Short mmCIF file of C-alpha atoms in Angstrom, two decimals:
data_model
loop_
_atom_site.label_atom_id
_atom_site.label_comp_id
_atom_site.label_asym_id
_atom_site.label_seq_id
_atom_site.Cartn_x
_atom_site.Cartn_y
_atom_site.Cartn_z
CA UNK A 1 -20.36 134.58 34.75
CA UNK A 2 -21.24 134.10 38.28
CA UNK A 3 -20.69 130.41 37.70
CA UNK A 4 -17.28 130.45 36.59
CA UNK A 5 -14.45 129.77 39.22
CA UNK A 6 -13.67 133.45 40.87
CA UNK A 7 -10.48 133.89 39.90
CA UNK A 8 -11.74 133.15 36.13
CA UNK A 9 -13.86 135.53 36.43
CA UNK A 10 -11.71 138.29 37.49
CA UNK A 11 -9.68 137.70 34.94
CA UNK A 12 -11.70 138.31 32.14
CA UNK A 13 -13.45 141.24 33.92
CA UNK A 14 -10.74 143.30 35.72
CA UNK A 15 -8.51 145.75 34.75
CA UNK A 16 -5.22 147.59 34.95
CA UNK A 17 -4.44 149.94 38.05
CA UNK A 18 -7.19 151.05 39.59
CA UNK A 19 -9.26 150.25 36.80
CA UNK A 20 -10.46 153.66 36.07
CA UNK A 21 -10.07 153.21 32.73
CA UNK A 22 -12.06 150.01 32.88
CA UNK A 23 -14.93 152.19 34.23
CA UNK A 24 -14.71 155.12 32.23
CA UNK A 25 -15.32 153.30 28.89
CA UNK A 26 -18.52 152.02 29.58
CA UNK A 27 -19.67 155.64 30.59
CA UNK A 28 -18.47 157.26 28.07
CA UNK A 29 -20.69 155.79 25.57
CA UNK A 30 -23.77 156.61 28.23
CA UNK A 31 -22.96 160.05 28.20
CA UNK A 32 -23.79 160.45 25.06
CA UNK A 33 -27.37 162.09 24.10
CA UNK A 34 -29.02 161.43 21.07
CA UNK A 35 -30.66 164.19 18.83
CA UNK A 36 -33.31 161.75 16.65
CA UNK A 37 -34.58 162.70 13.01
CA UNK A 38 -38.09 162.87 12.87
CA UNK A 39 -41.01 162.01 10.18
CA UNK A 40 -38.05 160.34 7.78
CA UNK A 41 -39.82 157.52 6.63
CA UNK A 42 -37.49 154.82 8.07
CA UNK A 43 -39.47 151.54 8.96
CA UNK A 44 -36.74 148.68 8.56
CA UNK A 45 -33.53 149.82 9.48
CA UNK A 46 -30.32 148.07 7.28
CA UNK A 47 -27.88 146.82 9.77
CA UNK A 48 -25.82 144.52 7.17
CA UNK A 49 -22.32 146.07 5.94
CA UNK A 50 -19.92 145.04 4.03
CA UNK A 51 -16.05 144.82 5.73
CA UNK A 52 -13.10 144.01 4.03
CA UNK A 53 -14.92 142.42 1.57
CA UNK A 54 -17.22 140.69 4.35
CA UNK A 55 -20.96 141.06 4.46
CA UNK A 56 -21.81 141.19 8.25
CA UNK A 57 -25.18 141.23 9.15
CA UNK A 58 -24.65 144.39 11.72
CA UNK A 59 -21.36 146.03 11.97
CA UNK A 60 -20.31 144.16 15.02
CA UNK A 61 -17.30 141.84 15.49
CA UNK A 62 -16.02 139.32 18.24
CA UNK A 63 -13.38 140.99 19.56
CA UNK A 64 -9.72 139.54 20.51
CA UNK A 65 -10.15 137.91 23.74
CA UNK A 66 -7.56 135.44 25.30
CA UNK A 67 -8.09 131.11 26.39
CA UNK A 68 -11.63 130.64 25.98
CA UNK A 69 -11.43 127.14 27.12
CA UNK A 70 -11.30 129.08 30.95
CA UNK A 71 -14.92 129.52 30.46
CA UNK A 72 -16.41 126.83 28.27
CA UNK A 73 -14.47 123.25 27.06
CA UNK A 74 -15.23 124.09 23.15
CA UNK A 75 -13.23 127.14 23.67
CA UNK A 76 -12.93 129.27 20.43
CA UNK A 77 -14.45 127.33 18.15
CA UNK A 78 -17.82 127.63 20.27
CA UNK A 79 -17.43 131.69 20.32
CA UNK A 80 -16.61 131.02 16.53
CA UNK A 81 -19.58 129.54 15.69
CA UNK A 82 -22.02 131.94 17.70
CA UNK A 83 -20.20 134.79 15.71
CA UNK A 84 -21.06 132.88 12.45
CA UNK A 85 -24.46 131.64 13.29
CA UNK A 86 -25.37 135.46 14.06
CA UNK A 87 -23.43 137.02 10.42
CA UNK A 88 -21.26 138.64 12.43
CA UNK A 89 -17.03 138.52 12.37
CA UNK A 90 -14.85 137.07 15.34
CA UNK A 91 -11.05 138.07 15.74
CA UNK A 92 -9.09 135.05 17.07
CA UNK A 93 -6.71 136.21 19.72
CA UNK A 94 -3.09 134.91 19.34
CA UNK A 95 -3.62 133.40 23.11
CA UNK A 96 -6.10 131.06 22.02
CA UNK A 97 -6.82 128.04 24.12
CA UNK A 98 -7.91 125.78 20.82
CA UNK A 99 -5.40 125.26 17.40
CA UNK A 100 -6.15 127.87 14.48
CA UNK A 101 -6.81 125.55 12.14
CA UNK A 102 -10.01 124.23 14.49
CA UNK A 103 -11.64 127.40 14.87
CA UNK A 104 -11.11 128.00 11.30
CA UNK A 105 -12.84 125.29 10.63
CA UNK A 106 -15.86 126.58 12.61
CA UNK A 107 -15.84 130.37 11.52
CA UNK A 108 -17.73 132.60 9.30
CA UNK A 109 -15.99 135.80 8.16
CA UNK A 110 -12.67 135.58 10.65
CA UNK A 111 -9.62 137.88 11.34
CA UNK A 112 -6.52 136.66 13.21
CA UNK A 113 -4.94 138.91 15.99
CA UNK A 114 -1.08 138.51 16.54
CA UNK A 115 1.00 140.30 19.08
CA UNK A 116 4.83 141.29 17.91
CA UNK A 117 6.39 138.59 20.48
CA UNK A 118 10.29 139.16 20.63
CA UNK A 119 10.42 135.68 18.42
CA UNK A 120 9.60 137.32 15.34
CA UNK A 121 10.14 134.19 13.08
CA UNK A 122 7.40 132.53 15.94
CA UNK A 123 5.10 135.63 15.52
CA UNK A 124 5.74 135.67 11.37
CA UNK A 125 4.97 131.73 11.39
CA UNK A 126 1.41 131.78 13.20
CA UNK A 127 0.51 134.82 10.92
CA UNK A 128 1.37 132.45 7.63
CA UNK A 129 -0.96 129.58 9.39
CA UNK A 130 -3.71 131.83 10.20
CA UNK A 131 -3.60 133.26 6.65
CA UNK A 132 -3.49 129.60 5.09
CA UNK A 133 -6.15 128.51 7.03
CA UNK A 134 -8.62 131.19 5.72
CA UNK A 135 -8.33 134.14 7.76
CA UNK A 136 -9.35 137.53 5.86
CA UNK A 137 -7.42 140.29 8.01
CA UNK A 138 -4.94 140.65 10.63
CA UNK A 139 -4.88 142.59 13.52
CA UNK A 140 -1.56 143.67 15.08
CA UNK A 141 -2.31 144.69 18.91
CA UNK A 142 0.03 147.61 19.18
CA UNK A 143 -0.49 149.10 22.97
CA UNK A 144 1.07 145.96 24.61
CA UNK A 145 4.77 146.92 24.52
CA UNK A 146 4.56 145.04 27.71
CA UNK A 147 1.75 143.37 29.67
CA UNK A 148 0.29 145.40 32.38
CA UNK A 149 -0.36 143.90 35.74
CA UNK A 150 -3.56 143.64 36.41
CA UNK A 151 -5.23 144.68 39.54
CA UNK A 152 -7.44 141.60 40.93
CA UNK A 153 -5.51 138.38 42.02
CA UNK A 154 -6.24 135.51 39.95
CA UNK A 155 -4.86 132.63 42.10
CA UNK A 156 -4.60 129.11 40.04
CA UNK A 157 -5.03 131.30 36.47
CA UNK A 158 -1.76 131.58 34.71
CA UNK A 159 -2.47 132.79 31.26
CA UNK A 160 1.14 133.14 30.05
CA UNK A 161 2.53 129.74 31.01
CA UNK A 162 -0.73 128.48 29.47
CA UNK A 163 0.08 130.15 25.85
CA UNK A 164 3.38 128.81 25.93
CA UNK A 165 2.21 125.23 26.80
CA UNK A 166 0.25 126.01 23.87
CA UNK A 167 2.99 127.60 21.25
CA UNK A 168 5.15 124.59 22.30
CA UNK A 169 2.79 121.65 21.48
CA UNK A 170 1.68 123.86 17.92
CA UNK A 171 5.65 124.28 17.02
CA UNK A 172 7.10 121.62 18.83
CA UNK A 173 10.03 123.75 19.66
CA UNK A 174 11.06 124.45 23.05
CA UNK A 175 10.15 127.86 23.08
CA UNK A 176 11.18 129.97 26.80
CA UNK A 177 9.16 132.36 27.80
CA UNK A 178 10.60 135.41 27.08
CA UNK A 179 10.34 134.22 23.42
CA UNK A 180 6.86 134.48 23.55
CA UNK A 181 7.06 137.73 25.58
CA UNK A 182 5.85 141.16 23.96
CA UNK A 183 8.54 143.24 22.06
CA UNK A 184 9.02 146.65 23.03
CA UNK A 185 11.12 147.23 20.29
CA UNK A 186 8.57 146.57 17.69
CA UNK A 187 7.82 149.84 15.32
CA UNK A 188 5.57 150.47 12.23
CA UNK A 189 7.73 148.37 10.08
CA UNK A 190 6.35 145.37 10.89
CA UNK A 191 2.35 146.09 9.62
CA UNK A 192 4.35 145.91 6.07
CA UNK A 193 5.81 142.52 6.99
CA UNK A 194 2.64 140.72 8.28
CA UNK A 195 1.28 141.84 5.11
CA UNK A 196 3.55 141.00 3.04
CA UNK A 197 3.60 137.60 5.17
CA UNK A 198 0.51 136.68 4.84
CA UNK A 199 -0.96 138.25 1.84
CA UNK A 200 -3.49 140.14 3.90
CA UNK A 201 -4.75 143.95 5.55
CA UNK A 202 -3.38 144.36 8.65
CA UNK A 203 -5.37 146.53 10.83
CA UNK A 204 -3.58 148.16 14.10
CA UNK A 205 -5.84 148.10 17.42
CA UNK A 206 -4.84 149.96 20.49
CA UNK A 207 -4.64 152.95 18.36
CA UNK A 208 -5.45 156.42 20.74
CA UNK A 209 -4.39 159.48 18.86
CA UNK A 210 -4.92 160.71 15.53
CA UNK A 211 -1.38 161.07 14.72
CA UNK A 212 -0.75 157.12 15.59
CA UNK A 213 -3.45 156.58 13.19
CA UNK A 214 -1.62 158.44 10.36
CA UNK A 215 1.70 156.91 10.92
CA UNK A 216 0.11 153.49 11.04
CA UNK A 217 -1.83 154.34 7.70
CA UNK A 218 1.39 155.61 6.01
CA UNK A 219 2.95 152.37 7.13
CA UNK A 220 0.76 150.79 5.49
CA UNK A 221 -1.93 149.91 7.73
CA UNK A 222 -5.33 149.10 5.82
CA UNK A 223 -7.39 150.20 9.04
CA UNK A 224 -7.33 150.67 12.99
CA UNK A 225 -9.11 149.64 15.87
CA UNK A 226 -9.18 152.74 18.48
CA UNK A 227 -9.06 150.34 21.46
CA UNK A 228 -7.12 150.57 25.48
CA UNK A 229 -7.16 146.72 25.56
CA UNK A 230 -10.46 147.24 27.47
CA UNK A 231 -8.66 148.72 30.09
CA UNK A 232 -5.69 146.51 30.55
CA UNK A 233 -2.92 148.23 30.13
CA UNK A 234 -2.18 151.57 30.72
CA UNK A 235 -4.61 152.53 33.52
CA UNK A 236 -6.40 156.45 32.97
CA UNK A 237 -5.95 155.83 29.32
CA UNK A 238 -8.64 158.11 27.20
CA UNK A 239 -12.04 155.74 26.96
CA UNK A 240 -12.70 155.02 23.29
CA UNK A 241 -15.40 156.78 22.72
CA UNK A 242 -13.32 159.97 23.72
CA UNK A 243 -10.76 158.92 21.59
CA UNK A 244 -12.57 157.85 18.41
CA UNK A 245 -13.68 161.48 16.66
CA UNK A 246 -10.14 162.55 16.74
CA UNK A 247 -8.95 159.36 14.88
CA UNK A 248 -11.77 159.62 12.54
CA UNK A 249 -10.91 162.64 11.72
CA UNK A 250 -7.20 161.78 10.71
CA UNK A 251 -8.30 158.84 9.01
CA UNK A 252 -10.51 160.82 6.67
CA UNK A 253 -12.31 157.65 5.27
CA UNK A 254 -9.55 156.64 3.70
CA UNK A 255 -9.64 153.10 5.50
CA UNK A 256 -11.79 151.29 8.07
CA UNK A 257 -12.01 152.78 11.41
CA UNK A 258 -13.06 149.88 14.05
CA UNK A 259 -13.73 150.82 18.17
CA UNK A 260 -14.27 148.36 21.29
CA UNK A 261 -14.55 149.14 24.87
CA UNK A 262 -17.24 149.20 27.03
CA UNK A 263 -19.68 148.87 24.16
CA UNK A 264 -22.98 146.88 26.15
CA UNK A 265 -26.12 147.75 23.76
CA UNK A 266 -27.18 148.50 20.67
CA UNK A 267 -27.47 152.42 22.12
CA UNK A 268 -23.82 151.92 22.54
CA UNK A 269 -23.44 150.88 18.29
CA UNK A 270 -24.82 153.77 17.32
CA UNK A 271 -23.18 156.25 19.17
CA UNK A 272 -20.51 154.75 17.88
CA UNK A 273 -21.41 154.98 14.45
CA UNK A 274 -22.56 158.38 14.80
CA UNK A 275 -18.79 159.14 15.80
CA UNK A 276 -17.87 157.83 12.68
CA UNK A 277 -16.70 154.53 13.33
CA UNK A 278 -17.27 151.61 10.70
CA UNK A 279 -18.23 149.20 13.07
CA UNK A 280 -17.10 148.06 16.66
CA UNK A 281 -15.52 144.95 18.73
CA UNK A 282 -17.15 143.33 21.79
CA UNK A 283 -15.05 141.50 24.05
CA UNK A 284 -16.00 140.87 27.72
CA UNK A 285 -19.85 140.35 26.59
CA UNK A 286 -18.41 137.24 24.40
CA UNK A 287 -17.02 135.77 27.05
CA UNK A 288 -20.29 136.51 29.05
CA UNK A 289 -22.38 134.48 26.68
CA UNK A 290 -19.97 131.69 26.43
CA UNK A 291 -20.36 131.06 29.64
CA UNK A 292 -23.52 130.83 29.81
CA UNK A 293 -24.55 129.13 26.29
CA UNK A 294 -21.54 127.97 24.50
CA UNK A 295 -22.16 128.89 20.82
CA UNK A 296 -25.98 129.61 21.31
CA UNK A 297 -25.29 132.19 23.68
CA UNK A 298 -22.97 133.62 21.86
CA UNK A 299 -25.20 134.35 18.84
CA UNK A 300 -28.45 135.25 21.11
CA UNK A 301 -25.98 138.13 22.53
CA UNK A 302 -24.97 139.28 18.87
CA UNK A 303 -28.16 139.17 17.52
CA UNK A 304 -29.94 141.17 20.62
CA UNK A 305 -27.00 143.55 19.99
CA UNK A 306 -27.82 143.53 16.08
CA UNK A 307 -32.15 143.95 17.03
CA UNK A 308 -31.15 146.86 19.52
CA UNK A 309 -29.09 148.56 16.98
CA UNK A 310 -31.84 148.19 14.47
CA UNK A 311 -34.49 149.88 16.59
CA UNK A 312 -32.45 152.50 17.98
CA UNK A 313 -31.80 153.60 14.00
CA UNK A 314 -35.64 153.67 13.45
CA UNK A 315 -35.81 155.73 16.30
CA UNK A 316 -33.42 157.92 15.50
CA UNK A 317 -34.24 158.57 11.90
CA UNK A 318 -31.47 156.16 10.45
CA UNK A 319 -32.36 154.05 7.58
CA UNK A 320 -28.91 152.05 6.95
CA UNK A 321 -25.30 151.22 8.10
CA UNK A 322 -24.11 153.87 5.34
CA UNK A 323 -21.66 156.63 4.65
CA UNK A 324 -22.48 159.95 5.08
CA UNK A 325 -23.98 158.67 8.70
CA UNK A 326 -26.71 160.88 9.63
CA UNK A 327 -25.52 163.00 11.97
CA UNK A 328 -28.21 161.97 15.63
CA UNK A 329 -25.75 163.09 18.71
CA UNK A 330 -27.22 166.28 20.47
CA UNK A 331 -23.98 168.10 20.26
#
């Protein structure tokens, strides 16, 4: 991204705090050894997986990331159409820089991510348009009671006055904006009223502990994303790949169990996978490729991610994206 205005830059890549967090979830995954079958037989690994009624072509999804128009004019719909072009999903953030119904328009296999703003009506409303315009899931970010400051200065980048410019030309109200401010008062009911909104699963991401997990499934949550907003919130979070066996475990396969964080390489995936997860987000690498290739870059990135995943699983004995995952992590 070395071409992007600085203060662009640093805000997509910095953190919370002192960004320990950032740091540790990248090395979490690298800590991680791997314990490889041998003589199984596997010469083509199977990558594809079905989602939510999806078929992906690897078990990878765009995740969540906020005004993609900082770092290339086509915005969203460019990252859209990588994510297509390569079979893979892409989660819309609510703080998109381009209209839903454009990147719908552009999208394979989409999900729409929606924060509980203190204007509920405002947060119920762009849920409904999502939904009409196609999306298949939505994901309610739930570890943003309030927005974290973040530690680099970003002189000239305002992202908040910038979503409200944009909520006010989509509603043509004249929204303030604390309405469009995170509610702290926002509890489990509200997974059962985006559903019941928008006809959809709703899937909770910034989900830590096992017992979140649970309270989010019995309130009615069809899945959860183990994520610390990639380090931008609460600084010396757990890293995700800490935090995923535990919420496995809770979740007992009884719905999806997504991850982001730090994930770089295929290596990454299938650790990962190995942990139990059902397939993972990528966020700042997104961003990465859009800045360099629009759309094409986008989809080269997904699709090295997708070969690299592939040839790690022949290496490691692995012959699909399947449940029971063989169990490769030296332990």
């Amino acid at each position: 991204m070395a071409q992007l205005d600085p203060a662009v830059r640093d805000y997509d890549e910095g953190g919370s705090g002192e960004e320990v967090t950032l740091r540790a979830n990248e090395a979490a995954w690298r800590v991680r050894r791997f314990a490889p079958h041998v003589l199984t037989g596997v010469e083509r690994a199977v990558t594809e997986v079905d989602l939510l009624g999806a078929r992906l072509a690897a078990p990878v999804l765009v995740a969540p990331t906020a005004l993609h128009g900082l770092v290339h004019p086509d915005g969203e719909v460019a990252t859209a159409r990588g994510a297509a072009a390569a079979g893979c999903g892409f989660v819309l953030s609510t703080r998109t820089s381009v209209p839903i119904e454009d990147v719908a328009a552009a999208a394979g296999p989409w999900w729409f991510q929606v924060y509980a703003m203190r204007d509920r009506a405002l947060t119920l409303d762009l849920v409904a348009a999502a939904a009409t315009s196609g999306a298949a899931a939505v994901v309610l970010t739930g570890d943003t009671p309030v927005v974290a400051p973040k530690r680099r200065p970003t002189p000239g980048v305002d992202p908040a006055a910038a979503h409200l410019a944009g909520l006010r030309a989509r509603t043509g109200r004249d929204l303030t904006a604390v309405d469009v401010e995170q509610d702290p008062s926002a509890g489990t009911d509200l997974i059962r009223e985006l559903g019941r909104v928008a006809g959809l699963p709703v899937l909770v991401k910034g989900v830590l502990r096992a017992d979140d997990a649970a309270r989010c499934l019995d309130a009615g949550a069809a899945g959860v994303i183990v994520s610390n907003h990639g380090g931008r919130q609460l600084d010396r979070a757990v890293a995700t790949a800490e935090a995923l066996p535990g919420v496995v475990a809770a979740v007992g396969g009884a719905a999806p169990v997504l991850v982001d964080g730090g994930i770089r390489t295929g290596a990454d995936v299938l650790v990962a996978l190995a942990l139990g997860a059902d397939a993972v987000l990528v966020g700042r690498p997104a961003l990465r490729a859009l800045a360099a290739g629009g759309a094409d870059g986008v989809a080269r990135m997904l699709r090295t991610l997708r070969e690299e995943l592939a040839l790690a699983m022949v290496l490691a004995g692995v012959p699909a994206v399947t449940r029971p995952f063989p169990d490769v992590l030296h332990r």
